[in-house]
Coordinates of C-alpha atoms in Angstrom, one line a residue:
Chain A
M1 CA 12.1 -41.5 -27.2
S2 CA 13.6 -45.1 -26.7
E3 CA 10.9 -47.3 -24.0
Q4 CA 11.8 -50.4 -22.2
K5 CA 11.2 -53.6 -23.6
F6 CA 8.5 -56.5 -22.5
D7 CA 8.7 -60.4 -23.4
R8 CA 4.8 -59.8 -23.5
G9 CA 3.0 -56.1 -24.6
H10 CA 4.7 -52.6 -23.8
Q11 CA 5.4 -50.0 -21.6
L12 CA 1.9 -48.7 -21.7
S13 CA 0.4 -52.4 -21.3
I14 CA 0.1 -55.6 -20.5
F15 CA -1.8 -57.2 -23.3
V16 CA 0.2 -57.6 -26.7
K17 CA -3.0 -55.9 -28.6
D18 CA -4.7 -53.2 -28.5
R19 CA -7.7 -54.2 -29.4
N20 CA -7.4 -56.8 -26.0
E21 CA -7.1 -53.6 -24.0
D22 CA -9.8 -52.6 -25.4
L23 CA -12.1 -55.4 -24.9
M24 CA -10.9 -55.8 -20.8
A25 CA -11.8 -51.6 -20.6
L26 CA -15.0 -52.5 -22.3
L27 CA -15.6 -55.4 -19.5
F28 CA -14.7 -53.6 -16.6
A29 CA -17.0 -50.2 -18.1
F30 CA -19.8 -53.4 -18.5
L31 CA -19.5 -54.9 -14.8
I32 CA -19.1 -51.6 -13.4
A33 CA -21.9 -50.1 -14.8
M34 CA -24.0 -53.5 -14.1
S35 CA -23.3 -53.1 -10.2
V36 CA -24.3 -49.7 -10.2
L37 CA -27.4 -50.1 -11.8
I38 CA -28.0 -53.5 -9.4
F39 CA -26.8 -51.7 -6.4
V40 CA -27.8 -47.9 -6.7
R41 CA -31.2 -46.8 -5.9
Chain B
M1 CA 9.4 -67.2 -17.6
V2 CA 8.2 -66.8 -14.4
Y3 CA 6.9 -62.6 -13.8
T4 CA 5.6 -62.9 -10.1
K5 CA 8.5 -61.8 -7.7
K6 CA 8.4 -63.4 -4.4
S7 CA 7.4 -60.6 -1.6
P8 CA 6.0 -59.4 1.3
A9 CA 5.2 -56.2 -0.4
L10 CA 1.3 -57.5 -1.5
L11 CA 0.7 -58.6 1.9
I12 CA 1.8 -55.4 4.1
I13 CA -0.4 -52.8 1.9
G14 CA -3.3 -55.4 2.2
F15 CA -2.4 -55.2 6.2
L16 CA -1.8 -51.5 5.8
L17 CA -5.6 -51.0 4.2
L18 CA -7.0 -53.3 6.7
V19 CA -5.5 -51.5 9.4
W20 CA -6.8 -48.4 8.1
G21 CA -10.4 -49.6 7.7
W22 CA -10.4 -50.8 11.3
L23 CA -9.0 -47.6 12.8
N24 CA -11.7 -46.2 10.6
A25 CA -14.8 -47.9 12.3
N26 CA -13.7 -47.6 15.5
G27 CA -13.7 -44.3 15.6
S28 CA -10.0 -43.6 16.1
L29 CA -9.2 -41.5 13.1
D30 CA -12.4 -39.2 13.7
N31 CA -10.7 -36.0 14.4
L32 CA -7.5 -36.5 11.5
Q33 CA -11.0 -37.3 9.3
S34 CA -12.8 -33.9 10.8
S35 CA -9.8 -32.0 10.0
L36 CA -9.6 -33.4 6.2
Q37 CA -13.4 -33.1 5.2
K38 CA -14.6 -30.7 6.0
S39 CA -17.9 -30.1 4.3
A40 CA -18.6 -33.3 5.5
Y41 CA -18.4 -33.0 8.8
S42 CA -20.2 -29.6 9.2
D43 CA -23.1 -31.5 7.7
Y44 CA -22.5 -34.1 10.6
V45 CA -22.8 -31.4 13.1
K46 CA -25.7 -30.1 11.4
V47 CA -27.4 -33.4 11.4
N48 CA -26.3 -35.0 14.8
E49 CA -27.8 -31.2 16.4
K50 CA -31.1 -31.7 14.6
Y51 CA -31.2 -35.1 15.6
Q52 CA -30.2 -34.3 19.4
A53 CA -33.3 -31.6 19.6
E54 CA -36.2 -33.9 18.0
L55 CA -35.2 -36.6 20.2
R56 CA -35.0 -34.0 23.2
V57 CA -38.7 -32.5 22.3
A58 CA -39.9 -36.7 21.7
T59 CA -38.7 -37.7 24.8
E60 CA -40.1 -34.7 26.6
Q61 CA -43.5 -35.6 24.6
A62 CA -42.9 -39.1 25.8
Q63 CA -42.6 -38.0 29.6
S64 CA -45.2 -35.9 29.8
D65 CA -47.5 -38.6 27.9
G66 CA -46.3 -41.1 30.9
K67 CA -44.8 -43.2 27.8
P68 CA -41.2 -45.0 27.6
A69 CA -38.8 -42.5 26.5
P70 CA -38.8 -43.5 22.6
T71 CA -35.8 -44.7 20.4
M72 CA -34.8 -42.8 17.4
K73 CA -32.2 -44.2 14.3
K74 CA -29.8 -41.2 14.2
P75 CA -29.5 -40.4 10.3
H76 CA -26.2 -40.9 7.9
S77 CA -24.4 -37.3 7.6
K78 CA -22.3 -37.2 4.3
F79 CA -19.6 -37.5 7.2
D80 CA -20.9 -40.9 8.6
Q81 CA -21.1 -42.1 4.9
E82 CA -17.4 -41.1 3.6
K83 CA -16.2 -42.7 6.7
E84 CA -18.4 -46.1 6.7
F85 CA -17.0 -46.0 2.3
Q86 CA -13.6 -45.8 3.1
T87 CA -13.8 -48.8 6.2
Q88 CA -15.4 -50.6 3.4
F89 CA -13.3 -49.9 0.8
C90 CA -10.3 -50.9 2.7
Y91 CA -11.7 -54.1 4.4
I92 CA -12.9 -55.4 1.0
F93 CA -9.2 -54.4 -0.5
G94 CA -7.0 -55.2 1.9
G95 CA -8.6 -58.7 2.4
A96 CA -8.3 -59.4 -1.0
F97 CA -4.6 -58.3 -0.9
T98 CA -3.4 -59.9 2.2
I99 CA -4.5 -63.1 1.1
L100 CA -3.5 -62.6 -2.4
G101 CA -0.4 -61.9 -0.4
L102 CA 0.0 -65.1 1.4
V103 CA -0.8 -66.8 -1.9
V104 CA 2.1 -64.8 -3.3
L105 CA 4.5 -65.6 -1.0
A106 CA 3.4 -69.7 -0.1
S107 CA 3.2 -70.9 -4.0
K108 CA 5.8 -71.8 -6.6
P109 CA 4.4 -70.1 -9.5
K110 CA 4.8 -71.5 -12.9
S111 CA 5.2 -70.0 -16.0
G112 CA 2.1 -68.9 -17.7
N113 CA -1.2 -66.9 -17.6
V114 CA -1.9 -67.4 -14.2
D115 CA 1.6 -66.2 -13.3
Y116 CA 1.6 -63.2 -16.0
Y117 CA -1.6 -61.4 -14.4
L118 CA -0.9 -62.5 -10.3
S119 CA 2.0 -60.5 -11.1
T120 CA 0.5 -57.5 -12.1
V121 CA -1.2 -57.2 -8.8
P122 CA 1.6 -56.2 -6.3
G123 CA 1.6 -53.2 -8.6
M124 CA -2.1 -52.5 -8.7
A125 CA -1.9 -52.5 -4.7
F126 CA 1.0 -50.4 -4.5
I127 CA -0.8 -47.5 -6.6
L128 CA -4.1 -48.2 -5.4
L129 CA -2.3 -47.5 -1.9
I130 CA -1.6 -44.2 -3.2
A131 CA -4.6 -43.4 -4.9
C132 CA -6.3 -43.7 -0.9
V133 CA -3.6 -41.2 0.3
V134 CA -3.9 -39.0 -2.5
R135 CA -8.0 -38.9 -2.2
W136 CA -8.5 -39.4 1.1
V137 CA -5.3 -37.1 2.1
L138 CA -3.7 -34.8 -0.1
D139 CA -6.5 -33.5 -2.1
P140 CA -8.9 -32.6 1.2
M141 CA -5.6 -31.3 2.8
F142 CA -4.7 -29.0 -0.3
T143 CA -8.2 -27.6 -1.0
N144 CA -8.6 -27.2 3.0
W145 CA -4.9 -25.1 2.7
G146 CA -5.7 -22.8 -0.2
K147 CA -8.5 -22.3 1.3
A148 CA -7.4 -21.2 4.5
V149 CA -4.5 -18.9 2.6
Q150 CA -7.2 -17.1 0.7
D151 CA -9.3 -16.8 3.7
A152 CA -6.6 -15.2 6.0
G153 CA -6.2 -13.2 3.5
T154 CA -2.4 -14.2 2.6
L155 CA -3.3 -14.4 -1.0
S156 CA -6.6 -13.3 -2.6
W157 CA -6.9 -16.2 -4.7
D158 CA -7.5 -20.5 -3.8
F159 CA -4.0 -21.4 -5.1
A160 CA -5.0 -25.2 -5.0
K161 CA -8.0 -24.0 -7.5
I162 CA -5.7 -22.1 -9.7
F163 CA -3.2 -24.6 -10.0
N164 CA -6.0 -27.4 -10.7
L165 CA -4.1 -29.1 -7.1
N166 CA -6.4 -31.3 -7.3
Y167 CA -6.4 -35.6 -7.2
V168 CA -5.3 -35.1 -11.4
V169 CA -2.8 -33.4 -11.2
M170 CA -2.0 -34.4 -7.9
G171 CA -1.9 -38.7 -9.0
I172 CA 0.7 -37.8 -12.2
L173 CA 2.8 -35.6 -9.8
A174 CA 2.9 -38.7 -7.2
G175 CA 3.7 -41.3 -9.8
I176 CA 6.3 -39.3 -11.3
V177 CA 8.2 -38.4 -8.1
I178 CA 8.2 -41.7 -7.1
V179 CA 9.6 -43.2 -10.4
N180 CA 12.3 -40.6 -10.5
V181 CA 13.4 -40.3 -6.4
F182 CA 12.8 -44.3 -5.4
K183 CA 12.3 -46.1 -8.5
I184 CA 9.5 -48.5 -9.3
P185 CA 10.7 -51.8 -7.2
E186 CA 10.5 -54.8 -9.0
W187 CA 7.1 -56.8 -7.6
A188 CA 5.3 -53.5 -8.6
A189 CA 6.5 -52.9 -12.7
N190 CA 4.1 -55.2 -14.2
G191 CA 1.3 -53.6 -12.6
V192 CA 1.6 -50.2 -13.3
R193 CA 1.3 -51.3 -16.7
T194 CA -2.3 -51.3 -16.5
A195 CA -2.7 -48.3 -15.8
R196 CA -4.1 -47.4 -19.1
L197 CA -6.1 -50.2 -19.2
F198 CA -8.1 -48.0 -16.5
L199 CA -8.2 -44.6 -17.4
K200 CA -9.2 -46.5 -20.6
T201 CA -12.8 -48.0 -18.4
G202 CA -12.6 -44.2 -17.3
V203 CA -12.8 -42.5 -20.5
I204 CA -16.2 -45.1 -21.5
L205 CA -18.4 -44.3 -18.2
L206 CA -17.4 -40.8 -18.9
G207 CA -20.3 -40.6 -21.6
A208 CA -22.6 -41.8 -19.1
L209 CA -22.3 -37.9 -17.4
Y210 CA -23.8 -36.5 -20.4
S211 CA -26.6 -36.5 -22.4
A212 CA -27.9 -35.2 -25.9
A213 CA -30.9 -33.5 -24.7
E214 CA -28.5 -30.9 -22.8
L215 CA -26.7 -30.6 -25.6
A216 CA -29.9 -29.7 -27.6
Q217 CA -29.8 -26.2 -25.7
L218 CA -26.9 -24.9 -27.6
G219 CA -27.6 -23.7 -31.1
A220 CA -26.9 -25.5 -34.4
L221 CA -24.7 -22.4 -35.1
S222 CA -23.2 -23.1 -31.2
V223 CA -22.0 -26.9 -32.6
I224 CA -20.4 -25.6 -35.6
M225 CA -18.2 -22.9 -34.1
I226 CA -17.3 -25.8 -31.6
G227 CA -16.7 -28.2 -34.2
F228 CA -14.7 -25.6 -35.9
F229 CA -12.2 -24.6 -33.3
V230 CA -11.7 -28.1 -32.5
L231 CA -11.2 -29.7 -35.4
G232 CA -8.9 -26.6 -36.8
S233 CA -7.2 -26.9 -33.5
V234 CA -6.3 -30.3 -34.6
W235 CA -5.7 -29.6 -37.9
L236 CA -3.1 -26.8 -37.2
V237 CA -1.3 -29.0 -34.6
L238 CA -1.3 -31.8 -36.9
I239 CA 0.9 -29.6 -39.8
M240 CA 2.7 -27.5 -37.1
G241 CA 4.3 -30.6 -35.8
R242 CA 5.2 -31.8 -39.3
R243 CA 6.8 -28.5 -39.8
M244 CA 8.7 -28.7 -37.2
K245 CA 9.7 -32.1 -37.7
S246 CA 8.4 -33.2 -34.1
P247 CA 7.2 -37.3 -33.5
N248 CA 4.7 -38.2 -35.3
S249 CA 3.4 -39.7 -32.2
M250 CA 3.8 -36.9 -30.3
T251 CA 2.1 -34.4 -32.9
G252 CA -1.2 -36.8 -33.0
V253 CA -1.3 -37.5 -29.5
L254 CA -1.1 -33.3 -28.5
S255 CA -3.4 -32.6 -31.6
A256 CA -5.8 -34.5 -29.7
G257 CA -5.5 -33.1 -26.0
L258 CA -5.1 -29.8 -27.8
G259 CA -7.9 -30.3 -29.6
V260 CA -10.7 -31.5 -27.6
C261 CA -10.0 -31.6 -24.1
G262 CA -7.5 -32.8 -21.8
V263 CA -6.9 -36.1 -20.4
S264 CA -9.8 -38.3 -21.7
A265 CA -8.8 -36.7 -25.2
T266 CA -5.1 -37.7 -25.0
V267 CA -6.2 -41.1 -23.6
A268 CA -8.1 -42.1 -26.0
A269 CA -6.1 -40.7 -29.3
S270 CA -2.4 -42.3 -27.4
P271 CA -3.1 -45.9 -28.5
V272 CA -4.2 -44.8 -32.4
V273 CA -0.4 -43.1 -32.5
Q274 CA 1.2 -45.8 -30.7
A275 CA 2.0 -42.3 -28.5
K276 CA 4.7 -43.4 -25.3
S277 CA 3.7 -42.3 -22.0
G278 CA 6.5 -39.7 -21.5
E279 CA 4.8 -38.0 -25.0
I280 CA 1.1 -38.1 -23.1
A281 CA 2.5 -37.0 -19.7
Y282 CA 3.8 -34.4 -22.1
T283 CA 0.7 -33.7 -23.7
I284 CA -1.4 -33.6 -20.2
G285 CA 1.2 -31.3 -18.7
T286 CA 1.4 -28.6 -21.4
I287 CA -2.8 -28.2 -21.6
L288 CA -3.0 -28.3 -17.7
L289 CA -0.3 -25.4 -17.3
W290 CA -1.9 -23.7 -20.5
G291 CA -4.8 -23.7 -18.5
V292 CA -3.7 -21.8 -15.3
G293 CA -2.6 -19.2 -17.6
C294 CA -5.8 -18.9 -19.4
M295 CA -7.9 -18.8 -15.9
F296 CA -6.2 -15.9 -14.7
L297 CA -6.1 -14.3 -18.1
F298 CA -9.5 -15.0 -19.5
P299 CA -11.8 -13.5 -16.6
T300 CA -9.6 -10.2 -16.6
V301 CA -10.0 -10.0 -20.2
G302 CA -13.8 -10.8 -19.8
H303 CA -13.9 -8.2 -17.2
I304 CA -12.3 -5.2 -19.8
L305 CA -14.8 -6.1 -23.1
H306 CA -17.8 -5.6 -20.7
M307 CA -18.7 -9.3 -21.4
G308 CA -22.3 -11.3 -20.6
P309 CA -22.3 -14.0 -18.6
V310 CA -23.3 -16.2 -21.9
Q311 CA -20.4 -14.4 -23.9
F312 CA -17.3 -15.2 -21.2
G313 CA -19.2 -19.1 -20.6
A314 CA -19.2 -19.5 -24.8
W315 CA -15.7 -18.1 -25.0
A316 CA -14.2 -19.8 -22.0
G317 CA -15.6 -23.4 -23.0
T318 CA -14.1 -22.8 -26.3
G319 CA -10.9 -22.1 -25.6
I320 CA -9.6 -23.4 -22.4
L321 CA -8.8 -27.0 -22.8
N322 CA -8.9 -28.5 -19.7
S323 CA -12.6 -29.0 -18.1
A324 CA -11.6 -28.2 -14.5
Q325 CA -10.1 -25.0 -15.4
V326 CA -12.8 -23.7 -17.6
A327 CA -15.0 -23.8 -14.3
G328 CA -12.8 -22.3 -12.8
A329 CA -12.6 -19.3 -14.8
A330 CA -16.3 -19.4 -15.0
L331 CA -16.4 -18.9 -11.9
A332 CA -13.6 -16.7 -11.3
F333 CA -15.5 -14.3 -14.1
D334 CA -18.7 -14.9 -12.6
P335 CA -18.5 -15.6 -8.7
H336 CA -22.1 -15.9 -7.5
G337 CA -24.5 -16.8 -10.7
I338 CA -24.9 -20.1 -12.4
D339 CA -25.9 -19.1 -16.0
T340 CA -22.1 -18.6 -16.8
L341 CA -20.9 -21.8 -15.2
K342 CA -23.1 -23.7 -17.1
V343 CA -22.7 -22.2 -20.4
A344 CA -19.0 -22.5 -20.2
E345 CA -19.5 -26.2 -19.4
I346 CA -21.8 -27.3 -21.6
F347 CA -20.0 -26.0 -24.4
N348 CA -16.9 -27.4 -23.0
I349 CA -18.4 -30.8 -22.8
T350 CA -19.4 -31.0 -26.8
R351 CA -15.7 -30.9 -27.5
V352 CA -15.7 -34.2 -25.7
L353 CA -18.5 -35.8 -28.5
F354 CA -16.1 -34.5 -31.3
L355 CA -13.7 -37.5 -29.8
P356 CA -15.0 -40.5 -31.9
I357 CA -13.9 -37.4 -35.1
I358 CA -10.6 -37.3 -33.8
V359 CA -9.5 -40.9 -33.0
L360 CA -10.9 -41.9 -36.7
W361 CA -8.9 -38.9 -38.0
L362 CA -5.7 -39.3 -36.3
A363 CA -6.5 -43.3 -37.3
A364 CA -5.9 -42.6 -40.8
W365 CA -3.5 -39.2 -40.5
F366 CA -1.0 -41.8 -38.8
V367 CA -1.0 -44.7 -41.3
K368 CA -0.5 -41.8 -43.8
H369 CA 2.6 -40.6 -42.8
E370 CA 3.9 -43.5 -40.3
E371 CA 3.5 -46.5 -42.2
G372 CA 3.9 -44.3 -45.6
A373 CA 0.7 -45.5 -47.1
K374 CA -0.1 -43.8 -50.5
K375 CA -3.6 -43.7 -50.1
V376 CA -6.0 -44.3 -46.9
N377 CA -8.4 -47.1 -47.0
L378 CA -10.6 -45.9 -44.6
K379 CA -13.0 -48.7 -43.7
Q380 CA -9.6 -50.3 -43.4
V381 CA -7.9 -48.1 -40.8
V382 CA -11.6 -48.8 -39.0
I383 CA -11.5 -52.0 -39.1
A384 CA -7.6 -52.4 -37.6
K385 CA -7.2 -49.1 -35.4
F386 CA -10.8 -47.5 -34.1
P387 CA -10.3 -48.3 -30.7
L388 CA -13.1 -50.1 -29.3
F389 CA -13.6 -48.6 -26.0
V390 CA -14.2 -45.4 -27.9
L391 CA -17.2 -47.1 -29.1
G392 CA -17.7 -47.4 -25.1
F393 CA -18.3 -43.9 -24.8
I394 CA -20.1 -43.3 -27.6
A395 CA -22.9 -46.2 -25.9
M396 CA -22.8 -44.6 -22.6
F397 CA -23.6 -41.4 -24.3
A398 CA -26.5 -43.0 -26.1
L399 CA -28.1 -45.0 -23.1
S400 CA -27.9 -41.6 -20.5
S401 CA -29.7 -39.9 -23.4
T402 CA -32.2 -42.4 -23.6
G403 CA -32.5 -41.7 -19.4
V404 CA -31.7 -45.4 -18.8
F405 CA -29.6 -43.5 -15.5
A406 CA -31.0 -40.4 -14.8
P407 CA -34.0 -38.0 -16.3
P408 CA -32.9 -37.7 -20.0
G409 CA -32.4 -34.4 -19.7
H410 CA -29.3 -34.4 -16.7
Y411 CA -26.5 -33.1 -16.2
Q412 CA -23.5 -34.7 -14.7
G413 CA -26.9 -36.3 -12.9
K414 CA -28.4 -33.0 -11.7
Y415 CA -31.9 -32.4 -13.2
F416 CA -34.9 -30.6 -12.6
S417 CA -37.9 -33.2 -10.8
G418 CA -40.6 -30.2 -8.9
A419 CA -42.6 -33.7 -8.7
E420 CA -39.6 -35.1 -6.4
V421 CA -39.7 -32.0 -4.2
K422 CA -40.1 -33.7 -0.8
E423 CA -42.8 -32.5 1.9
D424 CA -40.1 -30.7 4.4
K425 CA -38.6 -28.9 1.3
L426 CA -41.9 -26.9 0.7
L427 CA -41.8 -23.5 1.0
K428 CA -43.2 -21.9 4.2
P429 CA -45.2 -19.8 5.3
K430 CA -43.2 -17.0 6.2
E431 CA -41.2 -17.5 3.0
V432 CA -45.0 -17.4 1.3
R433 CA -46.2 -14.3 2.6
A434 CA -42.7 -12.8 1.5
L435 CA -43.0 -13.8 -2.2
E436 CA -47.0 -12.5 -1.8
A437 CA -45.6 -8.9 -0.7
E438 CA -43.3 -8.8 -4.1
L439 CA -46.1 -9.6 -6.4
P440 CA -46.0 -5.9 -7.2
K441 CA -42.6 -5.4 -8.0
M442 CA -42.5 -8.0 -10.8
R443 CA -41.6 -6.8 -14.1
N444 CA -43.7 -8.1 -16.5
A445 CA -46.7 -10.9 -16.6
E446 CA -44.4 -13.7 -17.0
E447 CA -42.4 -13.4 -14.2
T448 CA -45.8 -12.5 -12.2
K449 CA -47.2 -16.0 -13.4
A450 CA -43.9 -16.9 -12.5
L451 CA -44.6 -15.8 -8.6
Q452 CA -47.9 -16.7 -8.9
D453 CA -47.2 -20.4 -9.6
L454 CA -44.6 -20.7 -7.2
V455 CA -47.2 -19.0 -4.0
A456 CA -49.7 -21.0 -5.5
N457 CA -47.6 -24.8 -5.2
R458 CA -45.2 -24.0 -2.5
K459 CA -42.4 -25.6 -5.3
L460 CA -41.2 -25.1 -8.4
T461 CA -42.7 -27.1 -11.2
S462 CA -40.8 -26.1 -14.3
R463 CA -37.2 -25.6 -15.7
E464 CA -38.4 -22.2 -17.3
Q465 CA -40.1 -20.7 -14.4
D466 CA -37.0 -21.8 -12.9
N467 CA -34.7 -19.3 -15.0
T468 CA -37.8 -17.0 -14.6
L469 CA -37.5 -16.6 -10.8
K470 CA -33.5 -16.5 -10.9
A471 CA -34.2 -13.0 -12.6
V472 CA -36.7 -12.4 -10.1
A473 CA -34.4 -13.0 -7.4
K474 CA -31.8 -10.8 -8.8
I475 CA -34.5 -7.2 -9.0
E476 CA -33.0 -4.5 -7.2
G477 CA -35.1 -4.3 -3.5
L478 CA -36.3 -7.2 -3.8
D479 CA -36.8 -8.5 0.3
G480 CA -34.3 -10.8 1.5
V481 CA -36.3 -13.5 2.8
A482 CA -38.3 -13.3 -0.6
A483 CA -35.3 -14.2 -2.3
G484 CA -34.4 -16.9 -0.4
A485 CA -37.5 -18.6 -0.8
I486 CA -36.7 -18.2 -4.3
A487 CA -32.8 -20.1 -3.7
N488 CA -34.4 -22.8 -1.6
A489 CA -37.6 -23.7 -4.1
S490 CA -34.9 -23.9 -6.7
K491 CA -32.8 -25.7 -4.4
A492 CA -35.8 -28.2 -4.0
A493 CA -36.3 -28.6 -7.4
W494 CA -32.7 -29.8 -8.2
H495 CA -31.6 -33.7 -7.6
D496 CA -28.6 -35.5 -7.8
S497 CA -28.9 -38.9 -9.9
K498 CA -27.6 -41.4 -7.4
I499 CA -26.8 -43.6 -10.2
I500 CA -24.2 -41.1 -11.5
K501 CA -23.3 -39.9 -9.1
A502 CA -21.9 -43.4 -8.6
F503 CA -20.7 -43.4 -11.7
R504 CA -18.7 -40.2 -11.3
D505 CA -17.0 -41.4 -8.0
W506 CA -16.0 -44.7 -10.2
L507 CA -14.4 -42.2 -12.7
A508 CA -12.5 -40.0 -9.9
W509 CA -10.6 -43.7 -8.9
L510 CA -10.4 -44.9 -12.6
F511 CA -8.6 -42.0 -13.2
A512 CA -6.4 -41.3 -9.9
F513 CA -5.0 -44.8 -10.3
G514 CA -4.8 -44.8 -14.0
L515 CA -2.8 -41.1 -13.8
I516 CA -0.3 -42.1 -11.1
G517 CA 0.3 -45.6 -13.0
L518 CA 1.2 -43.1 -16.2
G519 CA 3.0 -40.7 -13.9
M520 CA 5.0 -43.4 -12.2
Q521 CA 6.3 -44.4 -16.8
I522 CA 7.9 -41.2 -16.7
T523 CA 11.3 -39.8 -16.5
A524 CA 12.9 -36.9 -16.4
A525 CA 14.6 -38.2 -19.3
S526 CA 11.8 -39.4 -21.0
I527 CA 10.4 -35.8 -20.8
K528 CA 13.9 -34.7 -21.8
Q529 CA 13.8 -36.5 -25.0
A530 CA 10.6 -34.8 -26.1
G531 CA 12.2 -31.4 -25.9
G532 CA 10.5 -27.8 -26.2
K533 CA 8.8 -28.2 -29.8
P534 CA 5.4 -29.3 -28.1
L535 CA 5.0 -26.6 -25.5
I536 CA 6.0 -23.8 -28.7
I537 CA 3.4 -25.6 -30.3
G538 CA 0.8 -25.9 -27.8
S539 CA 1.3 -22.3 -27.0
V540 CA 1.0 -21.3 -30.5
V541 CA -2.7 -23.3 -31.2
G542 CA -3.7 -22.7 -27.4
T543 CA -3.4 -18.2 -28.1
L544 CA -4.9 -18.9 -31.7
K545 CA -7.7 -20.7 -30.4
A546 CA -8.3 -18.1 -27.5
V547 CA -8.0 -15.2 -29.2
G548 CA -10.0 -16.9 -32.1
S549 CA -12.8 -18.0 -30.3
L550 CA -13.0 -14.8 -28.6
I551 CA -13.4 -13.0 -32.1
V552 CA -16.2 -15.1 -33.3
V553 CA -18.0 -15.2 -29.6
L554 CA -18.4 -11.3 -29.7
M555 CA -19.6 -11.3 -33.2
F556 CA -22.2 -13.7 -33.0
V557 CA -23.0 -15.7 -29.5
R558 CA -25.4 -12.7 -28.2
E559 CA -27.6 -13.5 -31.3
F560 CA -27.7 -17.2 -31.4
V561 CA -27.6 -18.9 -27.9

């Protein structure tokens, strides 16, 4: 299955490395968890 | 290279969201909302009636005392909360998109990181707009439609439930329709590629819904049985995929989807085996299609074989692949009891905890078969390939088990606490009298004590008491008021953690966003290229898993669950 080529990242990600995407997902999840813990009571 | 396209699209999407928020705030959409959010609206009617009645009594009392009419704050119903949420959501995102839309139109972007990441915003706004339509309009519309068709007697089953027509399926379908019928606009192309990032964020947060205490209720043998079927299915798919010469990326992602369960496992395993968007969609499609068949077949087989609620729950939780369809089959088998559903869901979520093992296994398998490594160095594979976000899932599960988000014994945010029962939820004198009158009908000392304690405390104090009295409520000839009192006491003692509920809401949005984006990358050509092999592998492994787990459940479950 050939997929479209991109200058940076690939069809499933805007990141060049999957690890960068993982780190960003971890950061987002951390921010969401913190905001939930702070604002939801 | 400059990525940001000069287009008014972002500005228009921002404006549309602001308009929806404003119409919601001033009540112009109340008629539409009441027809879509039916259960929330009925809550609104109830809360409003109660408020009006209390206000009338207080006003009459004040008049008779010669005091001025009192002012009472109108309580918030679920309907008000939903409207308020939609309004705030639209104002925040609509405002941000409008400002960024103006920036896109006014600025002259230069090549670089700012331009690259700014170019993703219009596409993300486009997906978010569709996610709003799916979550706020299509999802409730199909839910209401399915119920209406069933209530009218046109169909004897709820088609929306059976075919899983919720935001997960409709999100993927919406994406597929858009890309295949209209094509993705150029200004949205980069934003569509953020879909997997948000799916990964969703998988991390998924860990917060489960706790080790709940899983500890399963016996060790049950965990071994679940592990055997999860790992066995993965192994079988990997063997069949190699034999049938299916691409390694397709085989890998299919094995995770068929072995563990559905969307989360497919997403978690996809980067490890470098799965393409079409392959991810194919896997999710195979699992959902298989699940629809199971939802019809499993309850029928369960009744033919006279399976008990625990047995059927264990079978459905092991043999059916998708979480929502596990719940659907359990409810179809036993619509009124919760035992089947509870057992099925616990068996089902235990599979999710095998996710890190499967991901590690697939990473090693892929290195061996794709890169031709003669000997796999597991340490190097972990360092180079293990997806870090799966560690986030484990961390959230560990935090959830320690009770950071909700009491440690919670299950998807629901937990038992007699101490938190509010004064107005205590049993009424009429209910207490009805329960006292039923004491002679108790069949053993345990039931008598549980009922006596309920009469004395006017509330439940332990989960064991709750379980005992649930059995009591089913005693033939028990007074209706007494049975209702037991149900009310149980309802009052079970609470829903607001924090976990907030996580569930975030999850729904993240998965809706991610799946719409994923759907937008699936063209008819990519599915055609995947061919029929994955479907054959899925059917063979799915059948073996269903039949094998049925045999094991029938032989052993009665003894060890």
